[in-house]
Coordinates of C-alpha atoms in Angstrom, one line a residue:
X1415 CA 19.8 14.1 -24.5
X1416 CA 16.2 15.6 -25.5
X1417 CA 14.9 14.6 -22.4
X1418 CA 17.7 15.7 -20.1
X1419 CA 17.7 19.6 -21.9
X1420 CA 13.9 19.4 -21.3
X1421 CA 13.9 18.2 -17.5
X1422 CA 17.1 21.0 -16.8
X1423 CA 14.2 23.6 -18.3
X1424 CA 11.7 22.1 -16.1
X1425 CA 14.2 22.6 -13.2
X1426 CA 15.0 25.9 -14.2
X1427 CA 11.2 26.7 -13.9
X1428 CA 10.8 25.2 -10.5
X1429 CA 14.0 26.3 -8.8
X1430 CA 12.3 29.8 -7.6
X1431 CA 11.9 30.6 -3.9
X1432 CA 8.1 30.6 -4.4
X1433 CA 7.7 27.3 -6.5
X1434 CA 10.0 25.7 -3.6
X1435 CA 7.7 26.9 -1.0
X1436 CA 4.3 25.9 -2.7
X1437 CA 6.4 22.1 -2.9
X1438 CA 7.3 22.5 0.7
X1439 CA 3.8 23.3 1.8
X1440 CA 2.3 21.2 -0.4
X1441 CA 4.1 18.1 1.1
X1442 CA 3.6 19.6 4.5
X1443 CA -0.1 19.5 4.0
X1444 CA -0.4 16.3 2.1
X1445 CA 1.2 14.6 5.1
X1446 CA -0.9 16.4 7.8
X1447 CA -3.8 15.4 6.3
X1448 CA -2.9 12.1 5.2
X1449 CA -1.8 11.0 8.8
X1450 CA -5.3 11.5 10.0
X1451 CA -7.3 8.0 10.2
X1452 CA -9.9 7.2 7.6
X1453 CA -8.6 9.9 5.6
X1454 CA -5.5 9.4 3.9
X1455 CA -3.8 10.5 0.4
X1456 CA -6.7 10.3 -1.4
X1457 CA -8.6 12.4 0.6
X1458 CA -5.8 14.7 1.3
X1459 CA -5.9 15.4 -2.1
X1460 CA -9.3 15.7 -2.4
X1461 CA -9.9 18.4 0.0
X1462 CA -6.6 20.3 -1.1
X1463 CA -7.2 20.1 -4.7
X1464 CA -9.3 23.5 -4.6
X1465 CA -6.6 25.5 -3.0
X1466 CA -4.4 24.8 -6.1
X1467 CA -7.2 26.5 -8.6
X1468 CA -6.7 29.7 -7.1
X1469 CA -3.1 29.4 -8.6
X1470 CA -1.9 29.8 -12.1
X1471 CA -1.3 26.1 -13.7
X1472 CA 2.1 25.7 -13.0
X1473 CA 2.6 27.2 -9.3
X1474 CA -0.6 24.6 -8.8
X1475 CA 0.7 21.4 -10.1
X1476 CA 4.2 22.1 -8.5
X1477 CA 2.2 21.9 -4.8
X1478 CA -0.2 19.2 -6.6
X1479 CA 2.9 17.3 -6.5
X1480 CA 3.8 17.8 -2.8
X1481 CA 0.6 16.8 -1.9
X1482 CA 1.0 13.7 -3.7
X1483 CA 4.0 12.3 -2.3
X1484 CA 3.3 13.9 1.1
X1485 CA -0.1 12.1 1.4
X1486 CA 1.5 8.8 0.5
X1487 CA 4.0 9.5 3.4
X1488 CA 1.4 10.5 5.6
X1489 CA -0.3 7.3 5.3
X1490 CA 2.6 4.8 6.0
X1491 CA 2.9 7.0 9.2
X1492 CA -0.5 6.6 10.8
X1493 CA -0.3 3.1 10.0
X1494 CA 3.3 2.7 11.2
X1495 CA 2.5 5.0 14.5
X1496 CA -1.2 3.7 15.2
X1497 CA -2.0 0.7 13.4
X1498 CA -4.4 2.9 10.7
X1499 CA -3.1 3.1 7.2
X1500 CA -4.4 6.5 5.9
X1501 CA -5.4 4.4 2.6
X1502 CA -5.2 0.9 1.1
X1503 CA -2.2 0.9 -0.4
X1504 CA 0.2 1.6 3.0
X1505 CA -1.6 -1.4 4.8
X1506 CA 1.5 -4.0 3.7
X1507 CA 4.2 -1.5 5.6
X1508 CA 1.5 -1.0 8.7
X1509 CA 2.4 -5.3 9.6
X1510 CA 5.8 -4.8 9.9
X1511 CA 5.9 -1.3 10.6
X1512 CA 3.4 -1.2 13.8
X1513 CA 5.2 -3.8 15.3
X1514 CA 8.6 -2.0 15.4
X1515 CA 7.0 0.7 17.0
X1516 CA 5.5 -1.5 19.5
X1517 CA 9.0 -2.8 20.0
X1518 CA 10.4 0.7 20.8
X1519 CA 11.9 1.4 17.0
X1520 CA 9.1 3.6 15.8
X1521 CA 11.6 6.6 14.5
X1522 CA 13.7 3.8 12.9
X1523 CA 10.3 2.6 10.9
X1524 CA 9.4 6.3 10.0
X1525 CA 12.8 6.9 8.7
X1526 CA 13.0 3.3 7.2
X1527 CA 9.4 4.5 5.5
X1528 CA 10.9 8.0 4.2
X1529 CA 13.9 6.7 2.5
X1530 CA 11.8 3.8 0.6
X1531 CA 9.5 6.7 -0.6
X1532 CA 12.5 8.6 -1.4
X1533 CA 13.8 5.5 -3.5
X1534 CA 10.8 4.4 -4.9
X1535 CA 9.6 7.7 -6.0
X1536 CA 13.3 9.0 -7.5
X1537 CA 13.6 5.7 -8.9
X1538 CA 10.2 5.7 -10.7
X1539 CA 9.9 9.4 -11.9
X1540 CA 13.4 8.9 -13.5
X1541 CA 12.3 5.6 -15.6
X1542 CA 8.7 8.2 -16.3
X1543 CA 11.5 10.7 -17.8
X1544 CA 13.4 8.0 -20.2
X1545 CA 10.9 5.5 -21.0
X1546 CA 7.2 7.0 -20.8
X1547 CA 6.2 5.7 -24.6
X1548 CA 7.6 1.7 -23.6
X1549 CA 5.6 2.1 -20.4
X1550 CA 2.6 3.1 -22.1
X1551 CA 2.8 0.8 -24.5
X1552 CA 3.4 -2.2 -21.9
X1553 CA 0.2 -0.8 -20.0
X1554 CA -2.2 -1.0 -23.7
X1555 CA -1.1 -5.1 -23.5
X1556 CA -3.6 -5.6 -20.4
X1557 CA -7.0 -6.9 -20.9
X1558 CA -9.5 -8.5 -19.3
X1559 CA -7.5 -12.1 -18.9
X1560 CA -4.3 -10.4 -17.7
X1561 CA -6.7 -8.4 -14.9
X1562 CA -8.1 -11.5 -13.6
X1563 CA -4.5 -13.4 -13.5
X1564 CA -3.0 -10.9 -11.8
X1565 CA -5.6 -10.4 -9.1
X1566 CA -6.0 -14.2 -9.0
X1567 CA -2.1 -14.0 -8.3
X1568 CA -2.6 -12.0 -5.3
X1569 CA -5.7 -13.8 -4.1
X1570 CA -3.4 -16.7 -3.9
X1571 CA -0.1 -15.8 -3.1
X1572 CA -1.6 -13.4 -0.1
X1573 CA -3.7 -16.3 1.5
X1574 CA -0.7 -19.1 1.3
X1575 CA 2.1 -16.7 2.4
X1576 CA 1.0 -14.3 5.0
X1577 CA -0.9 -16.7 7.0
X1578 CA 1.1 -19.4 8.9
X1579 CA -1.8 -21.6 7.9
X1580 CA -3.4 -21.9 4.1
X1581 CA -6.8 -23.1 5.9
X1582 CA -7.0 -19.6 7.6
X1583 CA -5.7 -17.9 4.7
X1584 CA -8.6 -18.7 2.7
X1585 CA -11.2 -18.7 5.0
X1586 CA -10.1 -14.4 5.4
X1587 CA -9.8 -14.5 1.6
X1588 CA -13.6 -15.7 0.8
X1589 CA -14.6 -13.6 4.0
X1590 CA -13.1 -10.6 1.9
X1591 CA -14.6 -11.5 -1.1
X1592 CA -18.2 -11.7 0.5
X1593 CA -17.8 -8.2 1.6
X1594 CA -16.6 -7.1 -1.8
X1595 CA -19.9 -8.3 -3.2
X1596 CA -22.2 -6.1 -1.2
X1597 CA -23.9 -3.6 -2.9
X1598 CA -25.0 -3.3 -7.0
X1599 CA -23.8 -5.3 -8.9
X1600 CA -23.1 -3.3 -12.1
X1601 CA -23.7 -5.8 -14.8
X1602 CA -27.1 -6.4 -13.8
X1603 CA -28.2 -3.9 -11.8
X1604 CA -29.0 -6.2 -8.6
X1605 CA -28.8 -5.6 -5.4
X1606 CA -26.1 -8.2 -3.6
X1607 CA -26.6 -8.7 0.6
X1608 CA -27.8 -5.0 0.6
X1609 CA -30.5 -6.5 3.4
X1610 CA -32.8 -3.8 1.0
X1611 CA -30.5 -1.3 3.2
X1612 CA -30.6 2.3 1.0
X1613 CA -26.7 2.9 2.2
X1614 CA -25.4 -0.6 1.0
X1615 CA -26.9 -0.3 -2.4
X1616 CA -23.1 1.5 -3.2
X1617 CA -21.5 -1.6 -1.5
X1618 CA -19.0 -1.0 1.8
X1619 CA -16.6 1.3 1.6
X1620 CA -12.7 0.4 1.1
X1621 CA -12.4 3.3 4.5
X1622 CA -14.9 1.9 6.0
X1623 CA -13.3 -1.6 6.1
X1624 CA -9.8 -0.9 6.6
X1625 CA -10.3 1.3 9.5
X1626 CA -12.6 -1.4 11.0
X1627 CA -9.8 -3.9 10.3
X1628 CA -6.9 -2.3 11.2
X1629 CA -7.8 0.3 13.9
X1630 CA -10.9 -0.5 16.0
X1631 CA -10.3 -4.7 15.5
X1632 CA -6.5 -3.3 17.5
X1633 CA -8.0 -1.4 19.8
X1634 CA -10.0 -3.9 20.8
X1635 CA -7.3 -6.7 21.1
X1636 CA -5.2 -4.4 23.0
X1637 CA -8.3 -3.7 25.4
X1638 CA -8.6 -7.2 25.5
X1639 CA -4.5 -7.4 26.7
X1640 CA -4.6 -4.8 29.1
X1641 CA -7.6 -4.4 30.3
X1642 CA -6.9 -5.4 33.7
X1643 CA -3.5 -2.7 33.9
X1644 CA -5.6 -0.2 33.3
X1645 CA -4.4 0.5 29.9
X1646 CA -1.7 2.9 31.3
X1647 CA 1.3 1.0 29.6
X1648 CA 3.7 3.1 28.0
X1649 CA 5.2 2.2 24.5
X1650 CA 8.9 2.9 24.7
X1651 CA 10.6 4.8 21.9
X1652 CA 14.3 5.1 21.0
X1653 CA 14.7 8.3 19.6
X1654 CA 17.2 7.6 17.1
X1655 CA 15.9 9.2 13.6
X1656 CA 18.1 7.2 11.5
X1657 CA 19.1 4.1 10.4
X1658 CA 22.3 2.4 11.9
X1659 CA 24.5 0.6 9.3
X1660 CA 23.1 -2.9 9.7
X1661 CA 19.6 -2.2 9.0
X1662 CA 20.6 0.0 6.1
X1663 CA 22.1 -2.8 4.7
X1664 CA 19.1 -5.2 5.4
X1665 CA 17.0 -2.2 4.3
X1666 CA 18.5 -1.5 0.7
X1667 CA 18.3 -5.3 -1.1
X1668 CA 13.9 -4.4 -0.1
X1669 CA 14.5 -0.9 -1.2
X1670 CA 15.4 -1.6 -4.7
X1671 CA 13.4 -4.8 -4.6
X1672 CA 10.0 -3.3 -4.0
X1673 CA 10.6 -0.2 -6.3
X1674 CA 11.4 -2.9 -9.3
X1675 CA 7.9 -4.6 -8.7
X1676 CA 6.1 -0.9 -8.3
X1677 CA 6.9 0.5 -11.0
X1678 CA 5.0 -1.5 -13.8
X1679 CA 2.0 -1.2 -11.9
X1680 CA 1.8 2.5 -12.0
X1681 CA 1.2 2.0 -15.9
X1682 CA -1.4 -0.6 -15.0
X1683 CA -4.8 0.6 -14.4
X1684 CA -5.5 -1.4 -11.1
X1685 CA -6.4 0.8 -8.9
X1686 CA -3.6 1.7 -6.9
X1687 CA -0.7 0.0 -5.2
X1688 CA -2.8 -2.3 -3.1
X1689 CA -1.4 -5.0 -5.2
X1690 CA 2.3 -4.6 -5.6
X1691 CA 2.6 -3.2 -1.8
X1692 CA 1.6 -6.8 -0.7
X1693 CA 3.6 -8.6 -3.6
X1694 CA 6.4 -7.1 -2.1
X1695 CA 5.6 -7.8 1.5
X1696 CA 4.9 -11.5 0.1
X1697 CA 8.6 -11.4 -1.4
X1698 CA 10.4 -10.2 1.3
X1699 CA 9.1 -12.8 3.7
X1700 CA 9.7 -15.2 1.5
X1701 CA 13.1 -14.0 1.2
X1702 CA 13.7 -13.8 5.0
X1703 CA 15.8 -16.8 6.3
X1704 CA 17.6 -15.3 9.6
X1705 CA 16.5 -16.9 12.5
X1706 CA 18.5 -14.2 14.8
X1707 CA 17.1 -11.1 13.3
X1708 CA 13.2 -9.8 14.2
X1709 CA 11.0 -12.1 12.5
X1710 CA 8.2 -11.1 10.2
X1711 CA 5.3 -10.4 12.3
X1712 CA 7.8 -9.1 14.7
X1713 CA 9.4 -6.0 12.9
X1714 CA 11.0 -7.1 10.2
X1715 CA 12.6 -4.1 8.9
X1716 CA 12.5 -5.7 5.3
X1717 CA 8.7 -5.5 5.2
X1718 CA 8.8 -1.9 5.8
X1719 CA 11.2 -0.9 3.1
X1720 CA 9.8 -3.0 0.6
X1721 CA 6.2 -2.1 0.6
X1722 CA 7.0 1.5 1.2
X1723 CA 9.2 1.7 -2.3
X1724 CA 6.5 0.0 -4.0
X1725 CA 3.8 1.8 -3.1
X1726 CA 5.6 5.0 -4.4
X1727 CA 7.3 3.8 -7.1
X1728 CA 3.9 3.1 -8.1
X1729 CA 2.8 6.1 -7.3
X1730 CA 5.7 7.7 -9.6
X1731 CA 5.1 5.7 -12.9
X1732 CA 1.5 6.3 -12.6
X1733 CA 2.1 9.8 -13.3
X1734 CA 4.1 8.7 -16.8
X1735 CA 0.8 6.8 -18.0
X1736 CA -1.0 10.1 -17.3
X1737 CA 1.2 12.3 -18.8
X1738 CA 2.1 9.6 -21.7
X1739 CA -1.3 8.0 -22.3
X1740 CA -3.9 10.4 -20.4
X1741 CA -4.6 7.1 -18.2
X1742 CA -5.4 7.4 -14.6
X1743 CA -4.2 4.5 -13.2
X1744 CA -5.0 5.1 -9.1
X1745 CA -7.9 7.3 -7.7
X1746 CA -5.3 10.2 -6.9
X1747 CA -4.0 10.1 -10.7
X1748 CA -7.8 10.9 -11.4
X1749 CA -8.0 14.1 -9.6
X1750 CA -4.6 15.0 -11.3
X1751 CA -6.4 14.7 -14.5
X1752 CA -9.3 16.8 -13.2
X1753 CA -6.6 19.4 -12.8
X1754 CA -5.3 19.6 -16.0
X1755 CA -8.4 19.7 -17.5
X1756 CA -9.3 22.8 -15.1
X1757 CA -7.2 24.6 -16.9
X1758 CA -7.6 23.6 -20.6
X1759 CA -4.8 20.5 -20.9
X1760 CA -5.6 16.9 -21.7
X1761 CA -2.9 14.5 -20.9
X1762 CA -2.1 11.9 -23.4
X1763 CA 0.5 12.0 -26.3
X1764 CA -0.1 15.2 -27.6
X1765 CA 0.7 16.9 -24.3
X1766 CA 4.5 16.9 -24.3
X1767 CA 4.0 18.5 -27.2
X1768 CA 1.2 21.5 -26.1
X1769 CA 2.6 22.0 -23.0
X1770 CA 5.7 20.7 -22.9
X1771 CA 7.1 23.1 -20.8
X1772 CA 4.5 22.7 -18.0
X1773 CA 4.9 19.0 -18.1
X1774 CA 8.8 19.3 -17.3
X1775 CA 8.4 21.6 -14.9
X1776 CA 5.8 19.3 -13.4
X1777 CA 8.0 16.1 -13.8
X1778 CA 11.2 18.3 -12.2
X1779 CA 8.3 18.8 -9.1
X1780 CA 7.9 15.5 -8.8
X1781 CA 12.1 14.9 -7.9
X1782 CA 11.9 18.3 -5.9
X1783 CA 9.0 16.7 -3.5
X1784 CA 10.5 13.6 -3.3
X1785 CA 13.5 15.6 -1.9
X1786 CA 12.1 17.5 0.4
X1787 CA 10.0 14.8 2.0
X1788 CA 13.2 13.2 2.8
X1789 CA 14.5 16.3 4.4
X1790 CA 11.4 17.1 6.2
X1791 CA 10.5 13.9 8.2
X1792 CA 13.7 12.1 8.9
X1793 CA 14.4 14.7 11.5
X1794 CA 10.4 14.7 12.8
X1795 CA 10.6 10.9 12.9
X1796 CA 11.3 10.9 16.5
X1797 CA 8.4 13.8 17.0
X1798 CA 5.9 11.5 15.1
X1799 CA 7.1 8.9 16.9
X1800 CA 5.9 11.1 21.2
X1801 CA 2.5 10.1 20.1
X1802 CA 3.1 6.2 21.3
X1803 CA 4.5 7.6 24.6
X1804 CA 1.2 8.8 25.8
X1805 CA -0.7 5.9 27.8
X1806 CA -2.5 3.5 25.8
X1807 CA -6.0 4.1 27.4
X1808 CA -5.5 7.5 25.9
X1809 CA -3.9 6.6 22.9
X1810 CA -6.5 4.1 21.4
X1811 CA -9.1 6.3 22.9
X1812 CA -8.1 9.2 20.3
X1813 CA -7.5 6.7 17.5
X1814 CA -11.6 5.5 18.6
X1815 CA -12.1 8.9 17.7
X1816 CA -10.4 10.3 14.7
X1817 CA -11.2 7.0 13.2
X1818 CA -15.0 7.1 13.9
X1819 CA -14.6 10.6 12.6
X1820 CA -12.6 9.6 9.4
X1821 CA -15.7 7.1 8.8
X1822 CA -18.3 9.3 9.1
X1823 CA -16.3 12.2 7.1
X1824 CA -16.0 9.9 3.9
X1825 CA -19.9 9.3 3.5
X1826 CA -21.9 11.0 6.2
X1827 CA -23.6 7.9 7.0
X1828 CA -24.1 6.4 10.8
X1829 CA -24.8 2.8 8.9
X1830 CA -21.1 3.2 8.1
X1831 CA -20.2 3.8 11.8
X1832 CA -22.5 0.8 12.5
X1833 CA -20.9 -1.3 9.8
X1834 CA -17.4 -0.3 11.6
X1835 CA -18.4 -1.3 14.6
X1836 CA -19.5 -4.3 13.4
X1837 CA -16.6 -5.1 11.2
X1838 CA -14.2 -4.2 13.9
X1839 CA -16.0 -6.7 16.7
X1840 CA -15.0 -9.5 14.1
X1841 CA -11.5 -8.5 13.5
X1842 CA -11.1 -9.1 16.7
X1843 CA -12.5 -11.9 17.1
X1844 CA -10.0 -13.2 14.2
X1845 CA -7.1 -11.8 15.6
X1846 CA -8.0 -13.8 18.6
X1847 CA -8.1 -16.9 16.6
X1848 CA -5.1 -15.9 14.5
X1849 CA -6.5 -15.5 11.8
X1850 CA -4.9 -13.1 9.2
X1851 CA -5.8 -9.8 8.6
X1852 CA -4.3 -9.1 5.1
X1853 CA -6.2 -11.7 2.8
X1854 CA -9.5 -10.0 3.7
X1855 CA -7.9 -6.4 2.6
X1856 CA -6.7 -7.8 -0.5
X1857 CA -10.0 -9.7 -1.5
X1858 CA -11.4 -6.8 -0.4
X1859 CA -9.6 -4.7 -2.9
X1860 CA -9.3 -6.2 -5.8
X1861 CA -11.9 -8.6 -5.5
X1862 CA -14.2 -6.5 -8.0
X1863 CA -11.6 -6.1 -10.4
X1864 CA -11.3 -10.0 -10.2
X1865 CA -15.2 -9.8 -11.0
X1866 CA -15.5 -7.4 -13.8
X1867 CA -12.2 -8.8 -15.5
X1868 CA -13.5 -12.3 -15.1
X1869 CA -17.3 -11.1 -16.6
X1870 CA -15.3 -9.1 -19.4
X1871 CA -13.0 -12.2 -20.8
X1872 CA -15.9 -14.7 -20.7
X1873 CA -18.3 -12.4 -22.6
X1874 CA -15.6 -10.9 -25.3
X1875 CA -14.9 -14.4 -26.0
X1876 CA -18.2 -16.2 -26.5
X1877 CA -17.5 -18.1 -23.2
X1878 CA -14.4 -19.9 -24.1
X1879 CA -12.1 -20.3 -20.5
X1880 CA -9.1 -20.3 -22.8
X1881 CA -9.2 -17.0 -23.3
X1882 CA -7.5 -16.7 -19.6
X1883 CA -4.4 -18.3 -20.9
X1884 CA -4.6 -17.0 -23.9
X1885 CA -0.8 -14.3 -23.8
X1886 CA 2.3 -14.6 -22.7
X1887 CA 1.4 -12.6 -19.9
X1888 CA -1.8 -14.7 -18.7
X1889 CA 1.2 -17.8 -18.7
X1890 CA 3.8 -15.9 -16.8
X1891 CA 1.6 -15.4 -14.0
X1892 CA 0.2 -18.5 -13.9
X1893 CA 3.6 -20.0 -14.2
X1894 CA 4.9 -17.7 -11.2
X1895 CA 1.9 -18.8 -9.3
X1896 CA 2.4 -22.7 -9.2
X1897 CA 5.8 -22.4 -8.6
X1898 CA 5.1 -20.2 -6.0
X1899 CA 2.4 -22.6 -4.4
X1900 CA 4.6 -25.5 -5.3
X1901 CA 7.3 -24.2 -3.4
X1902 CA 5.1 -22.9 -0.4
X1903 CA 3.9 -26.4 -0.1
X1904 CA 7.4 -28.1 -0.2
X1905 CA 8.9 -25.8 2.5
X1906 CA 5.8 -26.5 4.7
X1907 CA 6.5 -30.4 3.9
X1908 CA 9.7 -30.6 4.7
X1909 CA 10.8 -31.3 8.3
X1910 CA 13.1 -28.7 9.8
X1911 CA 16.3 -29.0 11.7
X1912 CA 14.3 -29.2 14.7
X1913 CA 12.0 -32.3 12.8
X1914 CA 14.8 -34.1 12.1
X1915 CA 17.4 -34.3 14.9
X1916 CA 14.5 -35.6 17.1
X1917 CA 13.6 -38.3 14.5
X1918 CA 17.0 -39.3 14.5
X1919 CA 17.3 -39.2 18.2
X1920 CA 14.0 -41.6 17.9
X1921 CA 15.8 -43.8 15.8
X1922 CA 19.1 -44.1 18.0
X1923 CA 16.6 -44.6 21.1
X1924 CA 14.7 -47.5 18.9
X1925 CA 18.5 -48.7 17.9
X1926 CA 20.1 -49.0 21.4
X1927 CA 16.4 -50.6 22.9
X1928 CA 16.8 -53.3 20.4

């Protein structure tokens, strides 16, 4: 009851036609911005951040929390509409999601992305408002040997699933790990396949990679395609801004699905939602059995809705280990703590109680924004979606370009325009081999978290490789992940119905020659 009498007075704050409109353009902006490629939420919230200081504290962290959700949105939608996830953690909804727009179901996959970042985010900042102490207290139980099981999870459960062949799998995994090492290594100080070049010594930059990846290695392959057409193809779009009541109902199971695996890793200081975006994709395929519906790969509508409620339910608990523990879980819940500390508050236990009435109003923000995301791009799902109705050759000719510019933007640097160049030439060449996209991204990501977690365990416990199995969390995942690899490698062992019903034909052949 506490906490419901103190989120009605955060409500009461916020519920003014000004602190509405700073949400409203707040989200606006955040989404703008975070639909550009190379920029995304992170950015968004970068280069906005300074417009809220001119505010007093509360009018700024109510648009702070527009901006937040709105980038999020706006990243899902460049990589839904033009194959360029604004940031790392929307590339598990760009699989799915780009290929229903290719199919003609683009609105369908921007309003199958709003309502899991409506879910995900309602669902998470509710759970912040009842249980911020246990989630805190859950996120103080990771160290080192639960960092490196849970990235080692992904590692393996990413290059085994996605891929329709393990050998290929891996080969992208230890092709993303190789990139991860460039630059310093911070331990030592030595420089790793810098090639004594001044602008790797910092390594390769996660923008750098994922727009070589994603968008130029695509523009290429579809260069490649239609080259001889004269790139003039049209992608059709069915206007229809909503979902009908079959894909709702294949949508909600990965709704609630990937905002039950997001949430603990907002309290977890990983990074972001890299990792339980592509647990969830990695569940839902796994889960997918209909042979008549669009396959994964295809547009499965599951493997937008489950990634998308991830990411932001991710997204949403991270706020409660800010708020609850003054831990900045993500890059974006960084800058949030930069604001508070602008104007004299330190998240962190003590906070409800010094500001309690600013934290409310903040949490009550956070349910407003998720609100009027919902209500402002469900109806300009089909007006996001006109951009794939220009020709191609224009098309991928202005995603060249905002995506060259979103490279150079980040770091200034024309070795970074090189390296995208470069990086992009060999995406292609993978996707012409089918070799799969998502276990470089992934190794890519969390490979120097695997790294540092790995150096950390060894060296806290004089060496001794036990120390990696060492808690009941270390075993769980190591549990999950040999069932999960046992069970990958039964279902590719067994013979389907197809397998079978020609062996027995074989047999009855044998039978009626003898």
């Amino acid at each position: 009851m506490d906490q419901l009498s103190s989120l009605a007075g955060g409500f009461g704050d916020v519920l003014t036609p000004m602190n509405v409109l700073w949400v409203v353009v707040g989200a606006f902006l955040g989404t703008a911005v975070g639909v550009m490629p190379g920029l995304g939420s992170a950015m968004a919230v970068a280069l906005l951040l300074p417009m809220t200081f001119t505010l007093d504290p509360l009018a700024a962290l109510i648009m702070f929390s527009g901006i937040y959700f709105g980038g999020l949105f706006g990243d899902s939608t460049a990589g839904i509409l033009m194959n360029t996830p604004g940031n790392s953690t929307a590339i598990a909804t760009t699989f799915e999601g780009h290929a229903m727009a290719r199919g003609g179901r683009a609105p369908q996959a921007l309003a199958t992305s709003a309502i899991g970042a409506f879910t995900g985010s309602i669902l998470a900042t509710v759970l912040v408002v009842f249980f911020a102490p246990t989630m805190a207290d859950l996120a103080t139980r990771f160290g080192p040997g639960e960092y490196f099981a849970l990235a080692l999870f992904a590692f393996v459960a990413i290059s085994t699933v996605v891929s329709d062949s393990p050998l290929r799998g891996v080969a992208a995994l230890v092709f993303g790990l190789a990139l991860a090492l460039v630059g310093t290594d911070q331990s030592t100080g030595t420089a790793r396949f810098t090639f004594d070049v001044p602008a790797l010594f910092d390594g390769i930059s996660i923008v750098v990679i994922t727009v070589a990846v994603l968008a130029v290695g695509e523009v290429l392959h579809v260069a490649g395609r239609h080259g001889r057409s004269g790139g003039t193809e049209l992608i059709p779009s069915r206007g229809r801004p909503w979902l009908s009541g079959r894909e709702f109902r294949r949508a909600l199971p990965a709704w609630l699905r990937g905002a039950s695996i997001g949430v603990p890793f907002g309290i977890i200081p990983a990074g972001g939602a890299e990792v339980p975006t592509f647990l969830s994709y990695t569940t839902e395929k796994q889960l997918d059995k209909r042979k008549e519906e669009p396959e994964f790969g295809t547009g499965a509508i599951e493997g937008v809705a489950g990634p998308e409620a991830a990411g932001n339910a991710t997204a949403g608990s991270a706020m409660g280990a800010l708020l609850a523990l003054g831990l900045p879980t993500s890059a974006t819940a960084a800058l949030l703590l930069a604001t508070f500390q602008q104007y004299g508050m330190q998240p962190g236990p003590l906070l409800f109680e010094r500001n309690g009435e600013i934290v409310w109003a903040l949490l009550a923000a956070l349910f407003l924004a998720a609100i009027v995301l919902l209500v402002l791009n469900l109806p300009f799902a089909p007006l996001w979606a006109k951009l794939l109705m220009l020709p191609q050759s224009y098309l991928y000719a202005g995603i060249t370009v905002f995506a060259s510019l979103g490279v150079y933007a980040t770091g200034a640097s024309r070795t970074d325009l090189v390296l995208m160049c470069a990086l992009g030439l060999l995406a292609f060449v993978m996707r012409r081999n089918d070799v799969p996209l998502a276990p470089v991204l992934i190794a890519v990501i969390l490979g120097p978290l695997a790294e540092y977690s790995l150096r950390d365990a060894m060296a806290n416990s004089g060496n001794d490789p036990l120390t990696l199995v060492s808690s009941p969390i270390t075993i769980g995942l190591y549990t999950l992940l040999a069932l999960g690899v046992a069970w990958t490698v039964y279902r590719r062992l067994r013979p389907g119905p197809a397998s079978v019903a020609e062996a027995r034909e074989r047999e009855d052949v044998h039978g009626s020659a003898s």
